[in-house]
Coordinates of C-alpha atoms and ligand atoms in Angstrom, one line a residue:
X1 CA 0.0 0.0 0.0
X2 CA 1.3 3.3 -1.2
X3 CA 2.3 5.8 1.9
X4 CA 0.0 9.3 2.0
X5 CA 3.6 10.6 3.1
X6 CA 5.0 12.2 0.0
X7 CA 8.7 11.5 -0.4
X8 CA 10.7 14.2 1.5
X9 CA 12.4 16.7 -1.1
X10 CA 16.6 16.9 0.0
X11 CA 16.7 20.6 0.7
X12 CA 19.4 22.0 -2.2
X13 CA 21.3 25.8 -2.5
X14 CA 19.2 27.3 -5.0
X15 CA 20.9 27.3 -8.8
X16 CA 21.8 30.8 -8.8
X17 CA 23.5 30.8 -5.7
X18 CA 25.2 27.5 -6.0
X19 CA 26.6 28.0 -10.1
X20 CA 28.8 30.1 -8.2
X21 CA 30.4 27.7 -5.5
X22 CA 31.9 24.8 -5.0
X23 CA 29.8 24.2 -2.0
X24 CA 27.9 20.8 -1.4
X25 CA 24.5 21.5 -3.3
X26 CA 22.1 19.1 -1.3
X27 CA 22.5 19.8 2.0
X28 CA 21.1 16.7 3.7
X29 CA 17.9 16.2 6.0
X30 CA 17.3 17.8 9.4
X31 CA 15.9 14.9 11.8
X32 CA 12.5 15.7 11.3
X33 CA 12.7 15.1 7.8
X34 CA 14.6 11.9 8.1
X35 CA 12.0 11.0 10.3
X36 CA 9.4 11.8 8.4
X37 CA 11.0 10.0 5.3
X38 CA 11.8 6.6 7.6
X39 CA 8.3 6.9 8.3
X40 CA 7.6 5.4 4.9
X41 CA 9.5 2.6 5.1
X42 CA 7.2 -0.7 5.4
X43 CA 10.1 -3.0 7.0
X44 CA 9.4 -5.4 4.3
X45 CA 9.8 -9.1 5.7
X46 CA 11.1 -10.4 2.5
X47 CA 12.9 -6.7 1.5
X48 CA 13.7 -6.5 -2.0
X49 CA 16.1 -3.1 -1.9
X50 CA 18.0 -5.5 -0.3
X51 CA 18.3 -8.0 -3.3
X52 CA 19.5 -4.7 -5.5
X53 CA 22.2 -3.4 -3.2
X54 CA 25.6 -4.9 -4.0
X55 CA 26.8 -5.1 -0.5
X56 CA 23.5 -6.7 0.5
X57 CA 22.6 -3.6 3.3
X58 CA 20.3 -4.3 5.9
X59 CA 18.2 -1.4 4.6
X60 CA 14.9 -2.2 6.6
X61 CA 16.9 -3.0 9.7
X62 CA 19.0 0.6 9.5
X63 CA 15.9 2.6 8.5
X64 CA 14.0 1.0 11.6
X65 CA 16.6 2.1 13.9
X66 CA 16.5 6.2 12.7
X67 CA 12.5 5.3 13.1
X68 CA 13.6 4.6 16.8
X69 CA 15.9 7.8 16.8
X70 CA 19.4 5.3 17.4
X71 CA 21.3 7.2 14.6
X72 CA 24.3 6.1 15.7
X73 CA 23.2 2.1 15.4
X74 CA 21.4 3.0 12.6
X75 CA 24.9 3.8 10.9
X76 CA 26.7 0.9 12.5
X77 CA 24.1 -1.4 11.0
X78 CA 24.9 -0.1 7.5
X79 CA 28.7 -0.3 7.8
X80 CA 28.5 -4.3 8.6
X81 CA 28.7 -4.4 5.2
X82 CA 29.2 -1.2 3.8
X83 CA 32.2 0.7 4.7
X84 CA 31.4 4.0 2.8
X85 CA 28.1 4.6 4.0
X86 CA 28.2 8.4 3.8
X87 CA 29.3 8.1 0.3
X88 CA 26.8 6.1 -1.0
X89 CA 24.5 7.9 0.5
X90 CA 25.3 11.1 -2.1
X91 CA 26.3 9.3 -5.1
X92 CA 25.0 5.5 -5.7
X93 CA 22.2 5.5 -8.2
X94 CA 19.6 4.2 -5.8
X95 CA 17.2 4.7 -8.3
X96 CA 18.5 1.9 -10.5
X97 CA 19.0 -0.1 -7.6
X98 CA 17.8 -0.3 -3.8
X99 CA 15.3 2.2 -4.5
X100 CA 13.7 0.7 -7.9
X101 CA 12.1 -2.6 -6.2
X102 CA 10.9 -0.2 -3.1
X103 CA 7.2 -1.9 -2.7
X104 CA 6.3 1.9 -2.1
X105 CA 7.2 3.1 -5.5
X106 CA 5.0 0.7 -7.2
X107 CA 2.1 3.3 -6.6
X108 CA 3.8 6.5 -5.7
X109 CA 7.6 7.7 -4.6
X110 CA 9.9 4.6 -3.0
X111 CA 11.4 4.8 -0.2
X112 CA 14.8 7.6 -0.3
X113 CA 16.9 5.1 0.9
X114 CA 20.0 7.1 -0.4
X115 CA 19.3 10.3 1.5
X116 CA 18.1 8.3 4.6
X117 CA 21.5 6.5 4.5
X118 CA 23.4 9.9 4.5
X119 CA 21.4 11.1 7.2
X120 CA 23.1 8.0 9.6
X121 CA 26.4 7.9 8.5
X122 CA 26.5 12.1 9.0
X123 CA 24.9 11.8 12.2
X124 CA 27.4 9.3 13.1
X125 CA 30.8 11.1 11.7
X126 CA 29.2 14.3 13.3
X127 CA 29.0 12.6 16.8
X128 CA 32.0 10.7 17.4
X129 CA 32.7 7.9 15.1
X130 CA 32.4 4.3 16.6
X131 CA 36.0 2.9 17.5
X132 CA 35.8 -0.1 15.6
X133 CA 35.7 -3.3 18.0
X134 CA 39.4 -4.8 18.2
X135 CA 40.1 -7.4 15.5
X136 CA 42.3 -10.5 15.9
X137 CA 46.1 -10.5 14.8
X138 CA 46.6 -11.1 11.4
X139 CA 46.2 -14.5 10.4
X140 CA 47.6 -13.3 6.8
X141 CA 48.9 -10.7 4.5
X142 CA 47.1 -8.7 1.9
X143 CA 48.0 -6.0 -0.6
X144 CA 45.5 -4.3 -1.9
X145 CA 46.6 -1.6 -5.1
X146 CA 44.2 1.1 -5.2
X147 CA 42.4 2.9 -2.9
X148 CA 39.0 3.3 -4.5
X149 CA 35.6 2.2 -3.5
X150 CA 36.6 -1.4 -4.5
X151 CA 40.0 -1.7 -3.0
X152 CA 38.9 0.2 0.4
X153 CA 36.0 -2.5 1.1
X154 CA 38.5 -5.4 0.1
X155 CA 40.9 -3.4 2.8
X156 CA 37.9 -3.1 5.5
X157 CA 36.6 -6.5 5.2
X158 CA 39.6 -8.4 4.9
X159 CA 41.1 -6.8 8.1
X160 CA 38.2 -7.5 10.2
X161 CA 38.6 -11.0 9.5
X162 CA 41.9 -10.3 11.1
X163 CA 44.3 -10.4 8.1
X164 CA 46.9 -7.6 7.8
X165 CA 46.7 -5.5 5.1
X166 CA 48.7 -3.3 3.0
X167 CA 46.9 -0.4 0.5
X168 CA 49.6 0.7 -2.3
X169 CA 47.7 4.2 -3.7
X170 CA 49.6 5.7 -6.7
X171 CA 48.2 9.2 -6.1
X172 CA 48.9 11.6 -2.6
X173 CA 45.6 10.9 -1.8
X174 CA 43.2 8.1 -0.2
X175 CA 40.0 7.1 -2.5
X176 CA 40.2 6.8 -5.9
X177 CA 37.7 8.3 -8.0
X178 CA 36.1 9.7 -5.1
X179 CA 38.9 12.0 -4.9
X180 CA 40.0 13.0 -7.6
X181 CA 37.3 12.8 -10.0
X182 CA 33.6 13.6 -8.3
X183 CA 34.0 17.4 -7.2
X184 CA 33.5 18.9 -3.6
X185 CA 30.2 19.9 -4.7
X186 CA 28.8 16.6 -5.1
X187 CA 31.2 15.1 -2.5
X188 CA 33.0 17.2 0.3
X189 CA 36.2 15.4 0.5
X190 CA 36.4 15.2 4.4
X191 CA 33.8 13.1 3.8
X192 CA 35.5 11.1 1.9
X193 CA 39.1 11.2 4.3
X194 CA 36.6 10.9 7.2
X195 CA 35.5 7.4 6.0
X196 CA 39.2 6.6 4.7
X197 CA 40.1 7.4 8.2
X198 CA 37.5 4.4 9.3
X199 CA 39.3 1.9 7.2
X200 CA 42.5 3.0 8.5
X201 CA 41.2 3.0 12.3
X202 CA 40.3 -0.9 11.6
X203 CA 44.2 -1.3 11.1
X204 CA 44.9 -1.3 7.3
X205 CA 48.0 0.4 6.0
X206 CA 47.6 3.0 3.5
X207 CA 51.0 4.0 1.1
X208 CA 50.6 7.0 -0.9
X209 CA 52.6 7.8 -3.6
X210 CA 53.2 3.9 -4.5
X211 CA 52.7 2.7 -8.2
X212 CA 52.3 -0.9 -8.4
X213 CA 54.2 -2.0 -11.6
X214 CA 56.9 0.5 -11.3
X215 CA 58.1 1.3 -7.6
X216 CA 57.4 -2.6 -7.1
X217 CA 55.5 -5.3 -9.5
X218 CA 52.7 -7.8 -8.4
X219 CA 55.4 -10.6 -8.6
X220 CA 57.8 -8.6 -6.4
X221 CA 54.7 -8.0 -3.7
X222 CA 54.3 -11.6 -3.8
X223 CA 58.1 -12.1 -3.0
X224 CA 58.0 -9.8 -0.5
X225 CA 55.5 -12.4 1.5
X226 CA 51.8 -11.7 0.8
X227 CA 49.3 -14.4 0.5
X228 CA 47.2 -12.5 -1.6
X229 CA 47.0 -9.2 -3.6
X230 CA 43.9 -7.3 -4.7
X231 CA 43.9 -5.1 -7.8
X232 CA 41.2 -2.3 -7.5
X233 CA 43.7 0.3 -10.0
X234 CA 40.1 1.5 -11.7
X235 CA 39.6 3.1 -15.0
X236 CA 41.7 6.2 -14.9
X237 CA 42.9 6.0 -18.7
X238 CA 41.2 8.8 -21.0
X239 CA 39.3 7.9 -24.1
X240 CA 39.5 10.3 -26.8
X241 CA 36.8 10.9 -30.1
X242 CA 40.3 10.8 -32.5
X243 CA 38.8 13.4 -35.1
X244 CA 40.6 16.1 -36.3
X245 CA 42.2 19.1 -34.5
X246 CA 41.5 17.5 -30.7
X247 CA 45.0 18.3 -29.6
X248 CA 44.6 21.9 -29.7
X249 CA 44.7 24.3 -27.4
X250 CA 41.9 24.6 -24.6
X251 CA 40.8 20.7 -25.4
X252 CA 41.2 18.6 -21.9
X253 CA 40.5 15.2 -21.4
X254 CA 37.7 15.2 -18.1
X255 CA 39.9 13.0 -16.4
X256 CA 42.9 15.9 -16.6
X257 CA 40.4 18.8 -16.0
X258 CA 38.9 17.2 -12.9
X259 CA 41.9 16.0 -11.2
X260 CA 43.2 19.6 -12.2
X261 CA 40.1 20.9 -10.6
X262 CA 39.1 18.7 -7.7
X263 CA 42.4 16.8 -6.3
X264 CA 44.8 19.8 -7.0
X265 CA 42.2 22.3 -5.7
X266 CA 42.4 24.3 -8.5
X267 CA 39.4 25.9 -7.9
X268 CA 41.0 27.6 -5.2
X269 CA 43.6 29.3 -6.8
X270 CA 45.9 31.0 -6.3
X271 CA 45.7 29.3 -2.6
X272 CA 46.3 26.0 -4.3
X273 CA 49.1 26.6 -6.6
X274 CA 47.4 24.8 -10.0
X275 CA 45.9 26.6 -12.3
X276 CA 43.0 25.9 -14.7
X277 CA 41.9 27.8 -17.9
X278 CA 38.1 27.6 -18.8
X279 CA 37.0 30.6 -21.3
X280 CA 33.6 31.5 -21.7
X281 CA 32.1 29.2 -24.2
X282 CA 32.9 25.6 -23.1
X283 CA 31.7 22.0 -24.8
X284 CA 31.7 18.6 -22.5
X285 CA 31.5 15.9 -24.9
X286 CA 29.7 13.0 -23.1
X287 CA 26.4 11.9 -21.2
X288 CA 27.4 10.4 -18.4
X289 CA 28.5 11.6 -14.7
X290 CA 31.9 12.4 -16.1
X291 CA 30.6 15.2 -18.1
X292 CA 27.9 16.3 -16.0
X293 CA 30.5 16.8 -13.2
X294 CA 32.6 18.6 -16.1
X295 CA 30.1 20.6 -17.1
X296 CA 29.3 21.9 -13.7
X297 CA 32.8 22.1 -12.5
X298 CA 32.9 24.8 -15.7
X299 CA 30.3 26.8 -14.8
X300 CA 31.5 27.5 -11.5
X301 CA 35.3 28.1 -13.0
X302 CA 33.9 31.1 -14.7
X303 CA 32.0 29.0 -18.3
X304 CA 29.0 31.4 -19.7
X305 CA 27.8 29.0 -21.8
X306 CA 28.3 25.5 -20.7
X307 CA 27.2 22.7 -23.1
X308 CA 26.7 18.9 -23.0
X309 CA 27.1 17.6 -26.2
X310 CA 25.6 14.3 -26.5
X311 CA 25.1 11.8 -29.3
X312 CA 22.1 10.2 -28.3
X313 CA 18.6 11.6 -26.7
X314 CA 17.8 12.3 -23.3
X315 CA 16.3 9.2 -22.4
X316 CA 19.9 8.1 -23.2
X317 CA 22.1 9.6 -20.5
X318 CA 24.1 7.5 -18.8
X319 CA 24.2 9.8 -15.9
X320 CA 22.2 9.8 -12.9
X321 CA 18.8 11.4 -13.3
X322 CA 19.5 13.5 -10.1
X323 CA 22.8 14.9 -11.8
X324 CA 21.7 15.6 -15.1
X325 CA 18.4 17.7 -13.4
X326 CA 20.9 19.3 -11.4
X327 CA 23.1 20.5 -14.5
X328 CA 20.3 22.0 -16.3
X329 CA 19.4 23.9 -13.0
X330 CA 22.1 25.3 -12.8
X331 CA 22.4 26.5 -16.6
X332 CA 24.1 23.9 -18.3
X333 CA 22.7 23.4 -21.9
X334 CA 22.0 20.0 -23.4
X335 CA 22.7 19.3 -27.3
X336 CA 21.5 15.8 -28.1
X337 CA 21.6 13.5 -31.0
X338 CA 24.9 15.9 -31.6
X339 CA 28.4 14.5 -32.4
X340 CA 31.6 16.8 -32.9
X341 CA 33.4 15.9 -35.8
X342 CA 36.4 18.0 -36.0
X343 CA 37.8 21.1 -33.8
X344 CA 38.7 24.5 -35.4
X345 CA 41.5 26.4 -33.7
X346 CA 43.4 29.8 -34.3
X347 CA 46.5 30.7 -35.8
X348 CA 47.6 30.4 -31.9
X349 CA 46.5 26.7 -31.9
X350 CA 43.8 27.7 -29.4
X351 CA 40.6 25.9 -30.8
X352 CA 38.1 28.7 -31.3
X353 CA 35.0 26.3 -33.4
X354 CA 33.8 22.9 -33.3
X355 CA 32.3 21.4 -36.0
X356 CA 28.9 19.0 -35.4
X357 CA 26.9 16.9 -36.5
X358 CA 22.8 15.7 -35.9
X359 CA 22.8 12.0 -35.5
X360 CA 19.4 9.7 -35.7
X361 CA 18.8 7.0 -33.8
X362 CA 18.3 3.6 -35.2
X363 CA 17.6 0.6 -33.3
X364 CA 18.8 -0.4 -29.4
X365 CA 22.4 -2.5 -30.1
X366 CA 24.0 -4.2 -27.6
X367 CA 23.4 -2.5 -24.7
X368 CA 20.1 -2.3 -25.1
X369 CA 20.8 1.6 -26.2
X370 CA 19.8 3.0 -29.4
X371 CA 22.7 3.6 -31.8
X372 CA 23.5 6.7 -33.3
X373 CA 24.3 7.1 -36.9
X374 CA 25.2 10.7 -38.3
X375 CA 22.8 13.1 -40.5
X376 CA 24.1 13.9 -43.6
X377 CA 24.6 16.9 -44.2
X378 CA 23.4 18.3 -40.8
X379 CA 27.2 19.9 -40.2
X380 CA 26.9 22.9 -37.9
X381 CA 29.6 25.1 -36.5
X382 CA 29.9 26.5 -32.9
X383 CA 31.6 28.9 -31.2
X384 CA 33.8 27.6 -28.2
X385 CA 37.2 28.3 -26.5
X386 CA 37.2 25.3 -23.8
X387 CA 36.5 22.1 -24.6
X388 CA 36.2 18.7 -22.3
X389 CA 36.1 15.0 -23.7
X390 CA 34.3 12.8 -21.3
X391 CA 33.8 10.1 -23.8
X392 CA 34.7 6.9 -21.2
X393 CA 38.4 5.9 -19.6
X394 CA 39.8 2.6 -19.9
X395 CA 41.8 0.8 -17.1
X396 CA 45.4 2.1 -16.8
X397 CA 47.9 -0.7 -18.3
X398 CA 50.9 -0.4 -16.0
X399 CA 49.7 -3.8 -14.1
X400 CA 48.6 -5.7 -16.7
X401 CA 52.0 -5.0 -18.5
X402 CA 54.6 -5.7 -15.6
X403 CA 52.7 -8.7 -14.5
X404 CA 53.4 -11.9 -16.4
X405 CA 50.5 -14.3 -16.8
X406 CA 47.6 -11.8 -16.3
X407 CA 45.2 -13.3 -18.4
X408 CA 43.1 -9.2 -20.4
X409 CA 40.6 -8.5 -22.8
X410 CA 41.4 -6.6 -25.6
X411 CA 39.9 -3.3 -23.6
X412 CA 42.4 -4.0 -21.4
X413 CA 40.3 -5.1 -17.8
X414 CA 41.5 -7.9 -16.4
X415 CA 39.7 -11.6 -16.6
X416 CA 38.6 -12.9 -13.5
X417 CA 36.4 -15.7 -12.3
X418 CA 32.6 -13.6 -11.5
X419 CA 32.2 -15.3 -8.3
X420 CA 35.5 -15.6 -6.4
X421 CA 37.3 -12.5 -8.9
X422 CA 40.4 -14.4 -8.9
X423 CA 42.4 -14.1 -11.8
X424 CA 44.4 -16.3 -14.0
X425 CA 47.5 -15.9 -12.0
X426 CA 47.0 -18.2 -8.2
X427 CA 46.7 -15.7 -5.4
X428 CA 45.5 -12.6 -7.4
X429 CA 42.4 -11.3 -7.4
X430 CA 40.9 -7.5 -8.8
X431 CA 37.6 -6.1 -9.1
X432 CA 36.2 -2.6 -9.7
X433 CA 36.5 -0.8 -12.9
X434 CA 39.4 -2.5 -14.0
X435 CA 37.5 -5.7 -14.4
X436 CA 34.1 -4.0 -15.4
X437 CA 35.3 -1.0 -17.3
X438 CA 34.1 1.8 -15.7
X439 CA 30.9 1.4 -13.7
X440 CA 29.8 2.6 -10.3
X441 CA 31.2 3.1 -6.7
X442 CA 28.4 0.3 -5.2
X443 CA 29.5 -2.0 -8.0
X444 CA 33.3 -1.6 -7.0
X445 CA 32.5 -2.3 -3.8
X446 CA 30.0 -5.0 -4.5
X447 CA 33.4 -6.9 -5.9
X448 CA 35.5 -6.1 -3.8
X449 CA 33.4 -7.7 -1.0
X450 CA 32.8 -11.0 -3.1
X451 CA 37.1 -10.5 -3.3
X452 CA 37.2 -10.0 0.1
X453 CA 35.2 -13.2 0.9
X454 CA 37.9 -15.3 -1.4
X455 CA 40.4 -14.0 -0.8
X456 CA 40.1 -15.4 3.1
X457 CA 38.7 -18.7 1.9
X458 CA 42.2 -18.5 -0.1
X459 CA 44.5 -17.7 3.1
X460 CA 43.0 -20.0 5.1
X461 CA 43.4 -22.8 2.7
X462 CA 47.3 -21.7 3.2
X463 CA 48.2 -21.9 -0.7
X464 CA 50.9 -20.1 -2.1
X465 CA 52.1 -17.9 -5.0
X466 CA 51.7 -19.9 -8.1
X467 CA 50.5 -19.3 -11.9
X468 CA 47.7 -20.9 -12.5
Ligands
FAD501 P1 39.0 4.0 -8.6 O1 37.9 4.7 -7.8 O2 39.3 4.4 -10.0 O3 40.3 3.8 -7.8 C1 41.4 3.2 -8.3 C2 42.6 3.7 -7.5 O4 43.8 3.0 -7.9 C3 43.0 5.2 -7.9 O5 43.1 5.9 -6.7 C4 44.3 5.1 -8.6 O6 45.1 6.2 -8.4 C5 44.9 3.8 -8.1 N1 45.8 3.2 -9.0 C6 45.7 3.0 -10.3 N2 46.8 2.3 -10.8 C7 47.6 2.1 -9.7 C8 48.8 1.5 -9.6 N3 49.5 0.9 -10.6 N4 49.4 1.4 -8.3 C9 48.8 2.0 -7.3 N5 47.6 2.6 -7.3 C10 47.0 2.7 -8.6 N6 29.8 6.2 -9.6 C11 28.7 6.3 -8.9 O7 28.2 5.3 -8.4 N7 28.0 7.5 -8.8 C12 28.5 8.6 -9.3 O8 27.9 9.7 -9.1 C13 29.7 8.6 -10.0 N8 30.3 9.7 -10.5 C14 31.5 9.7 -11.1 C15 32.1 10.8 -11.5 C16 33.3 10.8 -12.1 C17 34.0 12.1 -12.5 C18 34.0 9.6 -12.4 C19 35.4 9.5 -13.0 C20 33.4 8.4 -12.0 C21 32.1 8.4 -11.3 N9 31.5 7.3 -10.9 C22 30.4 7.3 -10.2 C23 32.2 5.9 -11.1 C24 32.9 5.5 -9.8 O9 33.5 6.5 -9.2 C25 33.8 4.3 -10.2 O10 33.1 3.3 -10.8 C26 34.5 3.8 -8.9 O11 35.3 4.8 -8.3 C27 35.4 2.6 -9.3 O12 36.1 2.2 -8.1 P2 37.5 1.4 -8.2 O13 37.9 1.1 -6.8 O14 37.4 0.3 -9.2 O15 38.5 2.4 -8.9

């Protein structure tokens, strides 16, 4: 039966204000709200958000605690098997998951188990966070490469089953993607170091600074006396639309522009000492949360006129719903079934045009999505002096080329086994977006708790470093 209750709004800054700042735009529930939202919650005896969250959280049982006011428990509940509660709570796509089976969206709004989720892991960090309970010495050794959402929840869950282990982070910074790419406005990154922090309070090692596959191999790690090594190194390698003039001037890759912008703090220049150029007519090329976050990130580095260009339709967007709403809120303008086909620059090399094209839609391919062909001639100029390519990121290939054995696919992820994600090589396992190609924080972490879970099976077994 459909709750009277409508679904609780998340209070937001409005769009005029918040263009302007790098500020967090939803500003989260008060207690009455998340009250008034838990309210709605029918405790399902046989829940099926459950069945559609990766990491299998006990959503009834965590949104019937904040029903009984114990925050604090409601938050502890969650991170039994989630470690990143606060960051799930701002950028999972509940709505393709948890949320889409919620028995009260059948009729009406489901359940916003996202924003109730924030609520207890907030009210928790805000409060004193919960020492962890002391775990038993390590039984074995781990390395884990990466500190993303996948290699983080390998980290968390392995330690509490009281193995020791070691998290080798090529960048100065803790958390992946959550870091460097999603920007402060989406996700305030002491958000993010407060729920790194957690991992580390549970006993894991973090090394920054540490490439695996140049300052030491996966073979070398092994030699050095793991029993097992997780590879979580994500998707971080730029995809580019190879048509003519994309290396001039003003032309980023999104994954350069946001690190630029969000890790380096270049937004806060000259206080932060890198600096970022965005003119006044800037073109993200892309429709997923790579470009909306692009997009956005250029309106509030000084962008007039901020466009998405997009190949296929709205219904389309990768993105999250929530995201792309946001975008046009704030100003951002949507071109669809629009494709550049070649850049334009100066006698500088600064580009200063880009040429396009319309694009029809024939019928859904592969994925199910309908695919794109171009519009004779439909060319069409425009004006633009930045412009951002957030056409998709492969996985980086430092590992897969230093490691002998390592069974890829020709994109370059590595093969695993879907169940236990061990790869070809005994001993090594990897999940995340180097396995999937680039996906989503809950499914990073979704692997790297089935890796977790065989990874100890592994250990306790006691075998050793072998190829398989
Ligand atoms: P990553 O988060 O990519 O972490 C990999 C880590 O490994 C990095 O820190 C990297 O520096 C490190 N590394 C790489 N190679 C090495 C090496 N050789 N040695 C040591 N360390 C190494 N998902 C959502 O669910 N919701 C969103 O709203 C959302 N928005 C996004 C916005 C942007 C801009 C981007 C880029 C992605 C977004 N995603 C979103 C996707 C999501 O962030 C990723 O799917 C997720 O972070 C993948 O986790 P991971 O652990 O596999 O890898």
């Amino acid at each position: 039966m459909a709750s009277r209750v409508p679904q609780v709004d998340m209070p937001k800054q409005a769009p005029e204000e918040r263009r302007h700042n790098f500020d967090e735009v939803a500003t989260g529930y008060s207690e009455e709200q998340a009250l008034t939202e838990a309210s709605r919650c029918l405790s399902c005896r046989n829940p099926q958000c459950v069945k559609e969250c990766p990491v299998g959280v006990d959503i009834p049982g965590f949104i019937g605690l904040i029903k009984e006011r114990r925050y604090v428990e409601a938050a502890l509940r969650i991170k039994e098997t989630n470690s990143l509660p606060a960051v799930c709570g701002r950028v999972c796509p509940q709505e393709n998951q948890c949320q889409m089976n919620c028995v009260q969206g059948l009729k009406g709004q489901p359940v916003a188990i996202g924003r109730l989720e924030r609520y207890a892991a907030d009210y928790e960090r805000n409060n004193g966070v919960q020492k962890p309970k002391t775990v038993p010495r390590g039984v074995g050794r781990v390395a884990v490469v990466g500190s993303g959402p996948s290699g983080l929840t390998v980290a968390a869950e392995l330690q509490r089953k009281g193995h020791q282990v070691d998290i080798y982070e090529s960048l100065h910074a803790a958390g992946g993607v959550l870091m460097y790419g999603i920007p402060e406005f989406r996700l305030p990154k002491k958000i993010v170091q407060a729920e790194v922090d957690y991992v580390r309070s549970l006993g894991v090692n973090v090394h920054l600074d540490s490439t695996i596959g140049r300052l030491l191999t996966v073979g070398e790690l092994f030699k050095g006396g793991y029993d097992a090594i997780f590879i979580g190194s994500g998707a971080g390698l730029p995809r580019f639309l190879n048509v003519p003039g994309e290396n001039l001037k003003g032309i980023y890759s999104a994954n350069e522009f946001l690190i630029r912008t969000n890790l380096m703090k270049a937004y806060r220049f000259p206080e932060y000492r890198t600096p970022i150029t965005v003119g006044k007519h800037v073109a993200v090329i892309g429709g997923g949360n790579v470009a909306m976050d692009s997009a956005r990130c250029s309106l509030r580095l000084g962008g007039e006129k901020v466009y998405i260009v997009y190949r296929r339709g709205k219904d389309e967007l990768p993105a999250r719903l929530e995201e792309a709403e946001n975008a046009e809120e704030e100003g951002v303008e949507f071109m669809y079934q629009t494709n550049p086909v070649r850049f334009i620059g100066d006698d500088r090399g600064y580009v200063t045009q880009m040429e396009c094209v319309k694009m029809e839609l024939g019928e859904p391919d592969a994925s199910g999505r309908r695919s794109p062909s171009p519009i004779t001639g439909s060319e069409f100029l425009v004006d633009v002096d930045t412009v951002i390519v957030a056409v998709g990121q492969s996985p980086n290939p430092i590992i897969q080329q230093t490691t002998d054995g390592l069974e890829v696919t020709r994109w370059g992820t590595i093969v695993v086994d879907e169940e236990t994600m061990s790869t070809s090589i005994s001993g090594l396992y990897a999940g995340g977006d180097v396995v999937s190609g680039a996906a989503t924080v809950i499914s990073a972490m979704g692997a790297g708790r089935a890796a977790a879970a065989a990874i100890h099976v592994y250990i306790e077994k006691g075998r050793g470093y072998s190829a398989k």
